[in-house]
mmCIF file of C-alpha atoms in Angstrom:
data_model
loop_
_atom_site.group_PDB
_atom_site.id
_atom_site.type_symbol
_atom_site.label_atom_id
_atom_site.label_comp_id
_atom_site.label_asym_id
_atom_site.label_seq_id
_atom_site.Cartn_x
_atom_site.Cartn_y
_atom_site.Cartn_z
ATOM 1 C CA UNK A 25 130.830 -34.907 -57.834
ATOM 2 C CA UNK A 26 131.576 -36.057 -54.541
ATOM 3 C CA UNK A 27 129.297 -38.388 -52.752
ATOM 4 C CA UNK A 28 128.454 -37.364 -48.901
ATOM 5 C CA UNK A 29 129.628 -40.980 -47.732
ATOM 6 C CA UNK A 30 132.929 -40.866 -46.991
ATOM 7 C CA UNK A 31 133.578 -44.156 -47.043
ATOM 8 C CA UNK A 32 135.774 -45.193 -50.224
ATOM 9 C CA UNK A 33 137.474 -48.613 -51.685
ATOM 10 C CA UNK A 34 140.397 -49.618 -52.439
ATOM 11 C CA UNK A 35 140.827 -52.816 -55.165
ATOM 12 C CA UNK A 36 143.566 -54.728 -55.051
ATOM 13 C CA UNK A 37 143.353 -57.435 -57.925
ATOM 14 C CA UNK A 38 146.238 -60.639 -57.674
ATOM 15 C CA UNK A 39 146.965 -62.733 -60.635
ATOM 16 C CA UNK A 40 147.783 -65.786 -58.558
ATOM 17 C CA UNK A 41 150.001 -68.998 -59.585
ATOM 18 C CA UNK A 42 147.068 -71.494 -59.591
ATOM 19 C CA UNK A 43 143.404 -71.254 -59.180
ATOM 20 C CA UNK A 44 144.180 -71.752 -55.367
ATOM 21 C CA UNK A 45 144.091 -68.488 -53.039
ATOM 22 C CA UNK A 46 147.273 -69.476 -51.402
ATOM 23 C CA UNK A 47 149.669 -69.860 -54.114
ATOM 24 C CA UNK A 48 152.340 -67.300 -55.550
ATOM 25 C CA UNK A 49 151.091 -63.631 -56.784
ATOM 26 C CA UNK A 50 152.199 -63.309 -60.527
ATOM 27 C CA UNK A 51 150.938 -59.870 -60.829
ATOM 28 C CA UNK A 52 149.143 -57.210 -59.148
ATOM 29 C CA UNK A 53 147.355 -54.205 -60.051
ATOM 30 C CA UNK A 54 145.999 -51.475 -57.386
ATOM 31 C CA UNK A 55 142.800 -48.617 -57.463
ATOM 32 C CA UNK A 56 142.397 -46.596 -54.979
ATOM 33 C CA UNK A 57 138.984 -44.511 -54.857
ATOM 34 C CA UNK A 58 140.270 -41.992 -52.150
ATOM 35 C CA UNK A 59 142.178 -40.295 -54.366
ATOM 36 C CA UNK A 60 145.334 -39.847 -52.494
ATOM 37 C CA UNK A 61 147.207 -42.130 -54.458
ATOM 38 C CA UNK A 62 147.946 -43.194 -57.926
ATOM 39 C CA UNK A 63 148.745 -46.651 -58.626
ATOM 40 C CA UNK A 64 149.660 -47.367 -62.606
ATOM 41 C CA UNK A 65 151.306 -49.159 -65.018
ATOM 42 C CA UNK A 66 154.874 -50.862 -64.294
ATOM 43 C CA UNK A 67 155.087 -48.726 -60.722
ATOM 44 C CA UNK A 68 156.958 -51.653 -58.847
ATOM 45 C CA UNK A 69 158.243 -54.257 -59.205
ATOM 46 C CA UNK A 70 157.635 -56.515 -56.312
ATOM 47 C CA UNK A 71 154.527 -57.632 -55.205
ATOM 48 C CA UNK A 72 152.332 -56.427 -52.262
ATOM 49 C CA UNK A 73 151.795 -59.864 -50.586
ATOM 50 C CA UNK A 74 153.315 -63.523 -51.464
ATOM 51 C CA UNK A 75 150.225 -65.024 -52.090
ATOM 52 C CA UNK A 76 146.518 -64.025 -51.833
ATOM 53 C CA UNK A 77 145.955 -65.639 -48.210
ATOM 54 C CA UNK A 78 148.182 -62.577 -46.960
ATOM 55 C CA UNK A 79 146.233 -60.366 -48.214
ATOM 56 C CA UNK A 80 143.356 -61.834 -46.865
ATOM 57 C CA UNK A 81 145.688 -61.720 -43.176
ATOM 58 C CA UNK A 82 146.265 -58.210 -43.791
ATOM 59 C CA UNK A 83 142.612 -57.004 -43.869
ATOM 60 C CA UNK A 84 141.714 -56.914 -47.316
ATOM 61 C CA UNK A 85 138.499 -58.814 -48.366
ATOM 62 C CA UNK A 86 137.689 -61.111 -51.455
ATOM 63 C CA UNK A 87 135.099 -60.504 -53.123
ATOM 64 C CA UNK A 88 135.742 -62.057 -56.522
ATOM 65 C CA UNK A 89 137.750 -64.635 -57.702
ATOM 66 C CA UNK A 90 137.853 -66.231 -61.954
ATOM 67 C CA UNK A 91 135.524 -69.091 -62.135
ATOM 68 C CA UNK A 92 137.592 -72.121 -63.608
ATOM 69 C CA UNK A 93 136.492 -72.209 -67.383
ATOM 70 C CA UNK A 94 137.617 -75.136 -69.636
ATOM 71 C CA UNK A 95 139.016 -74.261 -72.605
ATOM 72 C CA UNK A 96 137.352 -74.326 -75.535
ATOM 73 C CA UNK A 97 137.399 -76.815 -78.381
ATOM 74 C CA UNK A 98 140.618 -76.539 -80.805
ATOM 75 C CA UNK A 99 141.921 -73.659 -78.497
ATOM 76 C CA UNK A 100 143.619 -76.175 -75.311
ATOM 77 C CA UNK A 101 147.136 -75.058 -76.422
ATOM 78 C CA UNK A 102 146.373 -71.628 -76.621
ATOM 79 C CA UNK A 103 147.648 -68.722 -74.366
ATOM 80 C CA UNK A 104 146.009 -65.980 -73.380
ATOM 81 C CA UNK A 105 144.612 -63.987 -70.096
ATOM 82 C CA UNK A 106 146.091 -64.353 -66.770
ATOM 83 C CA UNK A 107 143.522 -67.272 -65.382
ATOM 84 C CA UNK A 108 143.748 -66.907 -61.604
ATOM 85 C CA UNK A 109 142.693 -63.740 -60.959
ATOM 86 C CA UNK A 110 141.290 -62.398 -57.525
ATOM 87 C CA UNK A 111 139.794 -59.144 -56.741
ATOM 88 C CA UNK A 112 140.089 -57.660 -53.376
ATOM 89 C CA UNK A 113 138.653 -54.415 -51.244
ATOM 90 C CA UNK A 114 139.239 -52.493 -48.197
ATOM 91 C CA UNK A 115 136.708 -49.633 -47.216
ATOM 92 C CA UNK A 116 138.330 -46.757 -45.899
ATOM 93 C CA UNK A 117 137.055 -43.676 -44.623
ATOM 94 C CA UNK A 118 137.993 -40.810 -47.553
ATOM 95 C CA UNK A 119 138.398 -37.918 -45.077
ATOM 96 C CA UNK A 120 141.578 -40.040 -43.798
ATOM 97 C CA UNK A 121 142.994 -41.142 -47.185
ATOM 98 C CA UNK A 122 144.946 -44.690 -48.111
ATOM 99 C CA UNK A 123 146.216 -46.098 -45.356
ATOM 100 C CA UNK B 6 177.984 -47.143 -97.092
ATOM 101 C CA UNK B 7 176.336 -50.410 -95.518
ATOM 102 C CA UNK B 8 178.940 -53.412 -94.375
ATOM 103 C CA UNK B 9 178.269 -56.466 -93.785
ATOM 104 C CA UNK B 10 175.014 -57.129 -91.223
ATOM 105 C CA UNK B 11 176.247 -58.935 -88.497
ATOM 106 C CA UNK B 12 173.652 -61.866 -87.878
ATOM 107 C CA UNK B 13 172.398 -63.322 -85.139
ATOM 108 C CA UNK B 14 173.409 -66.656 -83.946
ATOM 109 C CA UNK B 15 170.723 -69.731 -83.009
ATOM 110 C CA UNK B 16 171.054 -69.507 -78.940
ATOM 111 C CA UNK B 17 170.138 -65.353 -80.116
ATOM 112 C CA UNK B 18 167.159 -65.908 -82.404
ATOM 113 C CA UNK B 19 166.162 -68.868 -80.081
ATOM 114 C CA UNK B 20 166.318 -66.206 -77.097
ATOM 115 C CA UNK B 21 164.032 -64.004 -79.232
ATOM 116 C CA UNK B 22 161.219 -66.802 -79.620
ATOM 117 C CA UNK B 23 161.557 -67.153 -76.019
ATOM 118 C CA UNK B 24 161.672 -63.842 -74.804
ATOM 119 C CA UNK B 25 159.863 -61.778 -77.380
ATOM 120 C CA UNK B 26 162.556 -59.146 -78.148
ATOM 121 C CA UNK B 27 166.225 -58.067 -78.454
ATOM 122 C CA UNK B 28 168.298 -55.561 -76.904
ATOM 123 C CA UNK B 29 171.313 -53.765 -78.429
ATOM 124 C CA UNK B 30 172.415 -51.089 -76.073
ATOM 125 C CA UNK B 31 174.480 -48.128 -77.218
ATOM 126 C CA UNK B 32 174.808 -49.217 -80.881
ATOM 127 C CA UNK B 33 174.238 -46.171 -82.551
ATOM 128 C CA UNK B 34 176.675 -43.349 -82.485
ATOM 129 C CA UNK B 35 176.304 -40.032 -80.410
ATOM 130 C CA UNK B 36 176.116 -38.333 -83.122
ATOM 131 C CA UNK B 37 173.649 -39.822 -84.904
ATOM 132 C CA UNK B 38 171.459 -39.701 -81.467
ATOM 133 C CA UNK B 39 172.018 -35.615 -81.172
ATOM 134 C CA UNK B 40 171.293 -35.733 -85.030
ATOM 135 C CA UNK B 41 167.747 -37.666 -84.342
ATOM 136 C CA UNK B 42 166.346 -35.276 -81.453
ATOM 137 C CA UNK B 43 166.977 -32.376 -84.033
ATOM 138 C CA UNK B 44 164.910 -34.914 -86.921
ATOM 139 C CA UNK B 45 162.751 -35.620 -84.609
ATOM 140 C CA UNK B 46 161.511 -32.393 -83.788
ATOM 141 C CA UNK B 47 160.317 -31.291 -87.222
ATOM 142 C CA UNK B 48 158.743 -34.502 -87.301
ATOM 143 C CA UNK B 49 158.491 -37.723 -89.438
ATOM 144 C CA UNK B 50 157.611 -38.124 -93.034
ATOM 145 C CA UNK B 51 154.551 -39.938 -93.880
ATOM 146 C CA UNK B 52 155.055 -43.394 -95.113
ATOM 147 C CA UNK B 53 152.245 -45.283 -96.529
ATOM 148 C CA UNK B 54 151.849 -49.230 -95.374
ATOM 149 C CA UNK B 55 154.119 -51.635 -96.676
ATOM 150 C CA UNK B 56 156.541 -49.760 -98.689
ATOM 151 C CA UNK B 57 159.446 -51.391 -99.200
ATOM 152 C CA UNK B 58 162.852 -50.062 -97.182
ATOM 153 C CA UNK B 59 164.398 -48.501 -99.693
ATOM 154 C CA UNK B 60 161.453 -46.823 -100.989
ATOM 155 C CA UNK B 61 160.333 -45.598 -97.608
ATOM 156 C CA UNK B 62 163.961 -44.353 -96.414
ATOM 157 C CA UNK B 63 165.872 -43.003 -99.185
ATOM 158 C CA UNK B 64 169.430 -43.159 -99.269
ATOM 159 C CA UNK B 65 171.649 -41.542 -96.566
ATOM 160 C CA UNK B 66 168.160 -40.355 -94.490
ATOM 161 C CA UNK B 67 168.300 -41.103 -90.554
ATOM 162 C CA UNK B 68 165.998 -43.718 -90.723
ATOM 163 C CA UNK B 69 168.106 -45.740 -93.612
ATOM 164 C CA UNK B 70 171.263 -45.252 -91.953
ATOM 165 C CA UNK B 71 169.711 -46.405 -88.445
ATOM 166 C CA UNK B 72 168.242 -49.800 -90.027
ATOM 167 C CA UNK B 73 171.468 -50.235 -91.905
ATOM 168 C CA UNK B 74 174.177 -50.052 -89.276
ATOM 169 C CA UNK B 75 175.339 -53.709 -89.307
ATOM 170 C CA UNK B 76 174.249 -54.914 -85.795
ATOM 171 C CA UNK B 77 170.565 -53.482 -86.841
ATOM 172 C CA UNK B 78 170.662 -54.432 -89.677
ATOM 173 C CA UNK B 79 172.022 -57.787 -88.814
ATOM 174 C CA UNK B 80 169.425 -58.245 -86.162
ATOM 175 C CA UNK B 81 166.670 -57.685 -88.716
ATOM 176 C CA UNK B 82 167.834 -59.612 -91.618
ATOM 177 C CA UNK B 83 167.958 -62.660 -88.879
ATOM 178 C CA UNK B 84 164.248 -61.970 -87.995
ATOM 179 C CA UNK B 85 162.496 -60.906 -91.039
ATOM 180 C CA UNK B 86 164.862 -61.589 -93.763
ATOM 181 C CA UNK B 87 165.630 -59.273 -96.743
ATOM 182 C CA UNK B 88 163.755 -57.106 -98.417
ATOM 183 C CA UNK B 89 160.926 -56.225 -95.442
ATOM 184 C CA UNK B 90 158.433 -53.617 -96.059
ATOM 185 C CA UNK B 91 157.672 -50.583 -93.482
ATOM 186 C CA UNK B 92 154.702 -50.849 -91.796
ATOM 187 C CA UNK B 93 154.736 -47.539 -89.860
ATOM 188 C CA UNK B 94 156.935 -45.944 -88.222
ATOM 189 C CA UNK B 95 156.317 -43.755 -85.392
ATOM 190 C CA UNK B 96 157.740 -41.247 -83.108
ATOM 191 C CA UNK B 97 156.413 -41.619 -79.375
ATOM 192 C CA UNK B 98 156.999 -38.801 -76.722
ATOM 193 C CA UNK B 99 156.623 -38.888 -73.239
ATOM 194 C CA UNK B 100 156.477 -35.380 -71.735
ATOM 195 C CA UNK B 101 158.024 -34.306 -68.472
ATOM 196 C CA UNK B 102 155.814 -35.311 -65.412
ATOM 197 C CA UNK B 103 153.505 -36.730 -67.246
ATOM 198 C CA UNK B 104 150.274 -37.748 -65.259
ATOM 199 C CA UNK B 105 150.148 -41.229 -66.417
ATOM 200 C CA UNK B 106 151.333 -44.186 -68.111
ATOM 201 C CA UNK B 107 150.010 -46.386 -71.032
ATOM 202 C CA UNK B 108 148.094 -49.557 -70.317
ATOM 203 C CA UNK B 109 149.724 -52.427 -70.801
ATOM 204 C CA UNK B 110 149.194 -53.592 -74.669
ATOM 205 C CA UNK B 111 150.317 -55.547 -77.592
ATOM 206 C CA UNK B 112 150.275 -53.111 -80.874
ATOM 207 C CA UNK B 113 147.534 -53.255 -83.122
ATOM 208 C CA UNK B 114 144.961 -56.136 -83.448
ATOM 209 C CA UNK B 115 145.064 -59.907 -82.598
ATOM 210 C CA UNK B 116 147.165 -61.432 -85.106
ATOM 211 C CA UNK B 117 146.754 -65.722 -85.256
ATOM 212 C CA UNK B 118 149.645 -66.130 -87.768
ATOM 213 C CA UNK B 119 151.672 -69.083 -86.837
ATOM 214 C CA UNK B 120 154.169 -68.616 -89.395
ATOM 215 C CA UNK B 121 155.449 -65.370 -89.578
ATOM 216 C CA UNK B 122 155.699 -62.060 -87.299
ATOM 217 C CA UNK B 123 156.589 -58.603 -87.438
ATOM 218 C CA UNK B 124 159.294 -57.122 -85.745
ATOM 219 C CA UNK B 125 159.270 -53.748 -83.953
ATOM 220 C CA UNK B 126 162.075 -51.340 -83.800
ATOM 221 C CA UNK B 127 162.347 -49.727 -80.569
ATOM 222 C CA UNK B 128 165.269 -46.613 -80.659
ATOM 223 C CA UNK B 129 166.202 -44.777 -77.938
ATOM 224 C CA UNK B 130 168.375 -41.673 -79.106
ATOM 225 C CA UNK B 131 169.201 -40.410 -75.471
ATOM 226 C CA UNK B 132 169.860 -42.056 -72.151
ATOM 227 C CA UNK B 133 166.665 -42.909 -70.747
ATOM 228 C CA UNK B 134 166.976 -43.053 -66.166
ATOM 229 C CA UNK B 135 164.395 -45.535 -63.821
ATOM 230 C CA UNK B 136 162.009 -41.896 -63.716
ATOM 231 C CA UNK B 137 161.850 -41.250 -67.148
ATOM 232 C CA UNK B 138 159.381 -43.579 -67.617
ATOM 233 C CA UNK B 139 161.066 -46.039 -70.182
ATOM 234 C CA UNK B 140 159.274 -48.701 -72.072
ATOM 235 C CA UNK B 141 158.003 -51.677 -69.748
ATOM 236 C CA UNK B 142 158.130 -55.095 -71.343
ATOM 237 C CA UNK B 143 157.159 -58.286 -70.024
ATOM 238 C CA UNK B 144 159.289 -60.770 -71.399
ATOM 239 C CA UNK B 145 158.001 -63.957 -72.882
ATOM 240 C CA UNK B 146 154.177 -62.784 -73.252
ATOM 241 C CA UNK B 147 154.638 -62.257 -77.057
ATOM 242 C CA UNK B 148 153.054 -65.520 -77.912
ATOM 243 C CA UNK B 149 149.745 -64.906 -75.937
ATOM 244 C CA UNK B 150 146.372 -64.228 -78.312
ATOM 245 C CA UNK B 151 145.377 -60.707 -76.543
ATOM 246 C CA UNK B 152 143.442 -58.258 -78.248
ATOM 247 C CA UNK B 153 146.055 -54.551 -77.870
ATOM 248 C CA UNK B 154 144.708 -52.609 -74.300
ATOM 249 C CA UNK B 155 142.949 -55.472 -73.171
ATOM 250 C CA UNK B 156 145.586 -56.528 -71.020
ATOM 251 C CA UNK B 157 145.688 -53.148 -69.690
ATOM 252 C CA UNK B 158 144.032 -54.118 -66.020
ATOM 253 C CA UNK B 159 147.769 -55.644 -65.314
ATOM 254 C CA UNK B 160 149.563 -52.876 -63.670
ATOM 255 C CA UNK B 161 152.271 -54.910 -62.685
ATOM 256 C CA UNK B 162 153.572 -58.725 -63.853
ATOM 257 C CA UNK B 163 156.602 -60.239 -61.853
ATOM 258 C CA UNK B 164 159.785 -60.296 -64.288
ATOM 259 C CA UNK B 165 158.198 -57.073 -66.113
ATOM 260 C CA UNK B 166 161.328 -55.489 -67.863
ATOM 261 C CA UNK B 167 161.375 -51.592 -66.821
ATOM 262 C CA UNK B 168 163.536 -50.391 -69.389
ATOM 263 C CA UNK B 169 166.911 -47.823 -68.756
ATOM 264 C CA UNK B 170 169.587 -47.902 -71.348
ATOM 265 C CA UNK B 171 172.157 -45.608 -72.440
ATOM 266 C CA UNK B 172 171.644 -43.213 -75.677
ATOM 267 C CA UNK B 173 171.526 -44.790 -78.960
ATOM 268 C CA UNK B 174 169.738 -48.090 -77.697
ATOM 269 C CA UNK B 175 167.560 -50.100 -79.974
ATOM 270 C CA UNK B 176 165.475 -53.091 -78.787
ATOM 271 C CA UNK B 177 163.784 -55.630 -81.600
ATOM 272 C CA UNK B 178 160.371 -56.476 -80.304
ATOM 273 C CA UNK B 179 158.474 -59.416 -81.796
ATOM 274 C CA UNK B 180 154.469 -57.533 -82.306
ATOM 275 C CA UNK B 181 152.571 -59.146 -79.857
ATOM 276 C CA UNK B 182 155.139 -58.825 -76.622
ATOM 277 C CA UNK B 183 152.659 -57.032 -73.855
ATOM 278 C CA UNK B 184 154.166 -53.437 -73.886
ATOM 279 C CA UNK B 185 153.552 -50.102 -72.554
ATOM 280 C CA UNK B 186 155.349 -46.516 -72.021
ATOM 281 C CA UNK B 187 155.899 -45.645 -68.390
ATOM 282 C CA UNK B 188 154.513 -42.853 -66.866
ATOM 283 C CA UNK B 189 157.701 -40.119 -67.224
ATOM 284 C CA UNK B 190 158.080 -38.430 -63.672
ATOM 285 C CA UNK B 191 161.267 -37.071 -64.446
ATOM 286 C CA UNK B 192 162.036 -33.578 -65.844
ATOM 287 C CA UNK B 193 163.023 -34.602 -69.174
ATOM 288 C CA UNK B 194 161.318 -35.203 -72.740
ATOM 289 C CA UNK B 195 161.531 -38.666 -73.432
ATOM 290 C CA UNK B 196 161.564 -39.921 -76.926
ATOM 291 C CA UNK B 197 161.164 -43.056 -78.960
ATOM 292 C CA UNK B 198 161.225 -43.820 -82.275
ATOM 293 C CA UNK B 199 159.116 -46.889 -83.535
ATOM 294 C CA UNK B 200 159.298 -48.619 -87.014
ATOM 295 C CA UNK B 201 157.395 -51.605 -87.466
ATOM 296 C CA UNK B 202 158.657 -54.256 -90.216
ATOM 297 C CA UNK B 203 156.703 -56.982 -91.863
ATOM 298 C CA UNK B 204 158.431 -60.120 -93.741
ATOM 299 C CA UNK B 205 158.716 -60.381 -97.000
ATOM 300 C CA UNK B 206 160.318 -63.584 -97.343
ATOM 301 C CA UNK B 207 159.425 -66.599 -95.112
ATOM 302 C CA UNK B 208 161.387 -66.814 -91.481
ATOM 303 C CA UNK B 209 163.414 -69.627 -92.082
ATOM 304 C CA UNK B 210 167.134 -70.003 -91.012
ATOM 305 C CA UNK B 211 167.119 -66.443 -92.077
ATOM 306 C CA UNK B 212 170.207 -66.076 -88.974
ATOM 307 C CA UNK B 213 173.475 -67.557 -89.005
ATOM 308 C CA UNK B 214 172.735 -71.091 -88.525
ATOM 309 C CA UNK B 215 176.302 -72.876 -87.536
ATOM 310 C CA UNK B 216 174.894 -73.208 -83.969
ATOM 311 C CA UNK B 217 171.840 -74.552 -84.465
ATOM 312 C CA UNK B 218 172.143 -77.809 -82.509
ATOM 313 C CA UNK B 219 173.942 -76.191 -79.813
ATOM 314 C CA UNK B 220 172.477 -77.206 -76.008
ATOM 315 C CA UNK B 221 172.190 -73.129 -75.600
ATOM 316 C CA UNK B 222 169.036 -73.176 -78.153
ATOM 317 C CA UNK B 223 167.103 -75.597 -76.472
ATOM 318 C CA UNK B 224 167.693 -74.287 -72.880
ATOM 319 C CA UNK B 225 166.328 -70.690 -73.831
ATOM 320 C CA UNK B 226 163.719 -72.094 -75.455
ATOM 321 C CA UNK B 227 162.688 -74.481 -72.764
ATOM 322 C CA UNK B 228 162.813 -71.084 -70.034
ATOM 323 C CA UNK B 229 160.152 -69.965 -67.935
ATOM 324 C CA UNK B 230 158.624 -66.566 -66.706
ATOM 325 C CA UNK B 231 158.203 -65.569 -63.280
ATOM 326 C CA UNK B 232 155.061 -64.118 -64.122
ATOM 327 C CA UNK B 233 153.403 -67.589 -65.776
ATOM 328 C CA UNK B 234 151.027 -69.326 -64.188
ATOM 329 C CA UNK B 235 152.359 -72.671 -63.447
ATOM 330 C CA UNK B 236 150.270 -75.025 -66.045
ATOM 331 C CA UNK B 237 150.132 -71.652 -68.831
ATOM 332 C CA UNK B 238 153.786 -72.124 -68.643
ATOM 333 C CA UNK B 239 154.066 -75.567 -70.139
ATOM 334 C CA UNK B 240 151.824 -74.423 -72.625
ATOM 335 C CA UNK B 241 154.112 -71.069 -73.379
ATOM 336 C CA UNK B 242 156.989 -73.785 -74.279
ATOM 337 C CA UNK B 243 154.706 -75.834 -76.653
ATOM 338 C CA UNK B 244 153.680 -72.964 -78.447
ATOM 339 C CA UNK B 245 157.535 -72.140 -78.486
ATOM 340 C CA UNK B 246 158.642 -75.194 -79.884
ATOM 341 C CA UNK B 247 155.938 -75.283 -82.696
ATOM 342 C CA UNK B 248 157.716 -72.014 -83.619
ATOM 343 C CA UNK B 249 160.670 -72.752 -83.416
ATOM 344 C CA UNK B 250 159.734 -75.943 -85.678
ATOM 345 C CA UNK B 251 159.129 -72.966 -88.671
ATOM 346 C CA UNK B 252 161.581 -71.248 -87.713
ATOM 347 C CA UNK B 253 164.183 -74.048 -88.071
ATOM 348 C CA UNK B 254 162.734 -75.538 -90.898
ATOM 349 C CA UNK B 255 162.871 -78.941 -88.160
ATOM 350 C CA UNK B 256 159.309 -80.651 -88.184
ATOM 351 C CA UNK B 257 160.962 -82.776 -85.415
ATOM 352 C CA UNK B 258 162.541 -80.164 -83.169
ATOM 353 C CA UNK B 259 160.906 -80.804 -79.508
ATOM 354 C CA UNK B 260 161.753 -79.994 -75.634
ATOM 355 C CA UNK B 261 161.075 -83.069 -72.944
ATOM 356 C CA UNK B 262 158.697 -84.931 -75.869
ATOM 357 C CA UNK B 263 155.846 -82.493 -75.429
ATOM 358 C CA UNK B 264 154.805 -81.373 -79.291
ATOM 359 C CA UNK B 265 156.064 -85.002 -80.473
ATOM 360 C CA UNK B 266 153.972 -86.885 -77.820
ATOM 361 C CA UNK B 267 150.711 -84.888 -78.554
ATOM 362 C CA UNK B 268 151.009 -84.971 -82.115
ATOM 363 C CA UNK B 269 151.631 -88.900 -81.835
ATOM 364 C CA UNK B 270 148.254 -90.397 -83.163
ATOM 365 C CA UNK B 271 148.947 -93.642 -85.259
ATOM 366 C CA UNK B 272 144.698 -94.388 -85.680
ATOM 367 C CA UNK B 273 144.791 -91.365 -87.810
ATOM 368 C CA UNK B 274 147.978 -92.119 -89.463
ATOM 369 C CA UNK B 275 146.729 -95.167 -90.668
ATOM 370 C CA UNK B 276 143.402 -94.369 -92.103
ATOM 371 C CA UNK B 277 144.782 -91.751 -94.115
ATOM 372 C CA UNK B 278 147.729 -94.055 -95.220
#
C-alpha cells in the first residue's frame, strides 16, 4: 500500500563513544523508507559522519537519543548493548528518492 | 591417521579471550574442499545433541578427518580440551544475489556461564571474495550478555571483521562473538559448514602453556575495540581478566590492578576470618 504523501524518512541511528552527541561514531545503521536503497548488515565499513554533531551539520535531525540508565544492582561489570545510541531522520520527498 | 594436534600457545589462546575467535586460513587440503561441496550437496547426517566426536563422526568421514587435521584439531583441544561432544553441526548456504543479509547475532540463547564456553567451527571449503557475502564478525564482542538477533539493529560496528579467505579456511569462534552472514551479491553459491563443540573437561591450561608469563599474553588481553564505547571498554578487559583467571588456573592474574583492586575488601575478609 502506498500512502498518497510522498513525503518519506530516512533513520540514521549512531552508536556514539560517550553519552555526549559530539563524540566518536562506533557504529551506524541506516533505513531508508523511499525505497531506493537498501542499507544492511556489514555494508561498509566506515562510518557516515565522525561524530553525531555532523550529522546534525549535514541536515539530519535528532529525534531520540538513550536516556542514561544506571546499572543495575550485581550487574555494574556487566557488558551488554551499545549505550549511546542516537536516532536520526531526514524527510524526503519519495517521488525524488534518497538523496 | 591423526598426528599429533598442534596446540596453541598462551599469547594464541590469550588472543582468543580477547578477540572471540581464531583464524586458520587455507589449512585444509584442496581436495578435501572439492570433496566437501560434493558432501555437502546430499546433505548432512543428523546428529543428536551432545554426542560425543567419535560417536557423531565415524572414522575416516569428512567431518572426522576435518576436526582431526592437527592444526584443527590442535586449536580445539587448546579451547575445549579432549573428549568434546557435538552440539550441532550445520551447513549454511548463501545463494547467489541473495536479497539480504542476516542480522547481526550471537547463536542460540544468552548463556551466563563464567567458566566454560563453546567453541564454533566455522569451514570455508572454497575461496570466499569481498561480494560473496562472507561471515561478518565483530571482534571482541563475545563476552557481551545479548540475547541471539537482538543485536540485529547494528548494521555496521567500526573494526567489524568482513570475512574473505582462501578455500579450506576454518575460523574457531567462541559462542557468543556477535556474528552474521553477509548478504551474497556475487554470482556464486556460498557455503559454510558449522559444528558447534561443548567442553567436556574444564578449560584449564588445556594449550601449551610454556609461554604463559610471556608480556605477549597480557598485551592482547589488555586490547581494545574500535567499536567500544570508551568506559564499556574498561569493563570488556575486567571481564577478560576474570577469564583469563579460569582459564589460567591464576586467581591472581590482573591487568593495571583493576580485578585485584575491586575485589580488595579487608572488612569482609575479616568477619569471615
Amino acid at each position: 500500500m502506498t500512502l498518497p504523501n510522498t513525503v518519506r524518512q530516512q533513520v540514521l541511528v549512531l552508536y556514539l563513544d560517550t553519552s555526549a552527541l559530539d563524540s566518536w561514531v562506533r557504529g551506524w545503521a541506516r533505513y531508508d523508507g523511499t525505497g531506493t536503497t537498501r542499507p544492511t548488515t556489514g555494508d561498509s565499513d566506515e562510518p557516515p559522519y565522525e561524530t553525531g554533531v555532523a550529522a546534525l551539520q549535514d541536515g539530519w535531525r535528532l529525534f531520540q537519543a538513550s536516556q542514561l540508565v544506571p546499572p543495575y544492582p550485581g550487574a555494574e561489570h556487566e557488558t551488554s548493548f551499545l549505550k549511546h545510541e542516537f536516532f536520526f531522520e531526514r524527510l524526503v520527498d519519495g517521488a525524488e528518492g534518497a538523496g | 591417521m591423526p598426528t599429533t594436534p598442534q596446540l596453541l600457545n598462551s599469547a594464541q589462546v590469550a588472543r582468543f579471550v580477547a578477540q572471540g575467535f581464531l583464524r586458520l586460513d587455507g589449512v585444509v587440503p584442496a581436495e578435501m574442499n572439492a570433496e566437501a561441496l560434493e558432501a555437502f550437496a546430499a546433505g548432512l547426517p543428523s546428529v543428536p545433541y551432545g554426542t560425543p566426536v567419535p560417536k557423531a563422526f565415524p572414522e575416516g568421514s569428512l567431518a572426522r578427518r576435518l576436526v582431526e587435521l592437527p592444526a584443527v584439531a590442535g586449536a580445539l583441544e587448546s579451547l575445549v580440551g579432549p573428549g568434546p561432544e557435538v552440539d550441532h553441526h550445520a551447513l549454511h548456504i548463501r545463494e547467489p544475489r541473495e536479497g539480504s543479509a542476516q542480522p547481526l547475532h550471537a547463536d542460540a540463547l544468552i548463556d551466563l556461564r563464567p567458566d566454560a564456553f563453546d567453541v564454533q567451527l566455522m569451514y570455508y571449503p572454497q575461496e570466499v571474495t569481498a561480494d560473496m557475502g562472507g561471515t561478518l564478525v565483530v571482534p571482541g564482542t563475545h563476552l557481551r550478555r545479548v540475547n541471539e538477533s537482538d543485536t540485529g539493529r547494528y548494521q555496521n560496528l567500526r573494526g567489524q571483521t568482513r570475512l574473505t579467505c582462501p578455500a579450506g579456511t576454518v575460523m574457531l569462534l567462541h559462542h557468543g562473538i556477535w556474528h552474521g552472514g553477509r548478504r551474497n551479491d556475487s554470482d556464486t553459491v556460498r557455503h559454510m559448514y558449522k559444528i558447534r563443540f561443548n567442553p567436556t573437561v574444564p578449560q584449564v591450561r588445556l594449550w601449551d602453556t610454556a609461554d604463559l608469563d610471556a608480556p605477549a599474553v597480557r598485551e592482547e588481553l589488555a586490547r581494545s575495540f574500535p567499536w567500544c564505547e570508551q568506559a564499556t571498554a574498561r569493563l570488556e578487559i575486567l571481564n577478560r581478566v576474570r577469564l583469563w583467571r579460569v582459564l589460567s588456573g591464576d586467581p591472581d592474574f590482573d591487568i593495571e590492578h583493576w580485578a585485584t583492586r575491586i575485589d580488595n575488601r579487608p572488612a569482609a575478609q575479616r568477619s569471615t576470618a
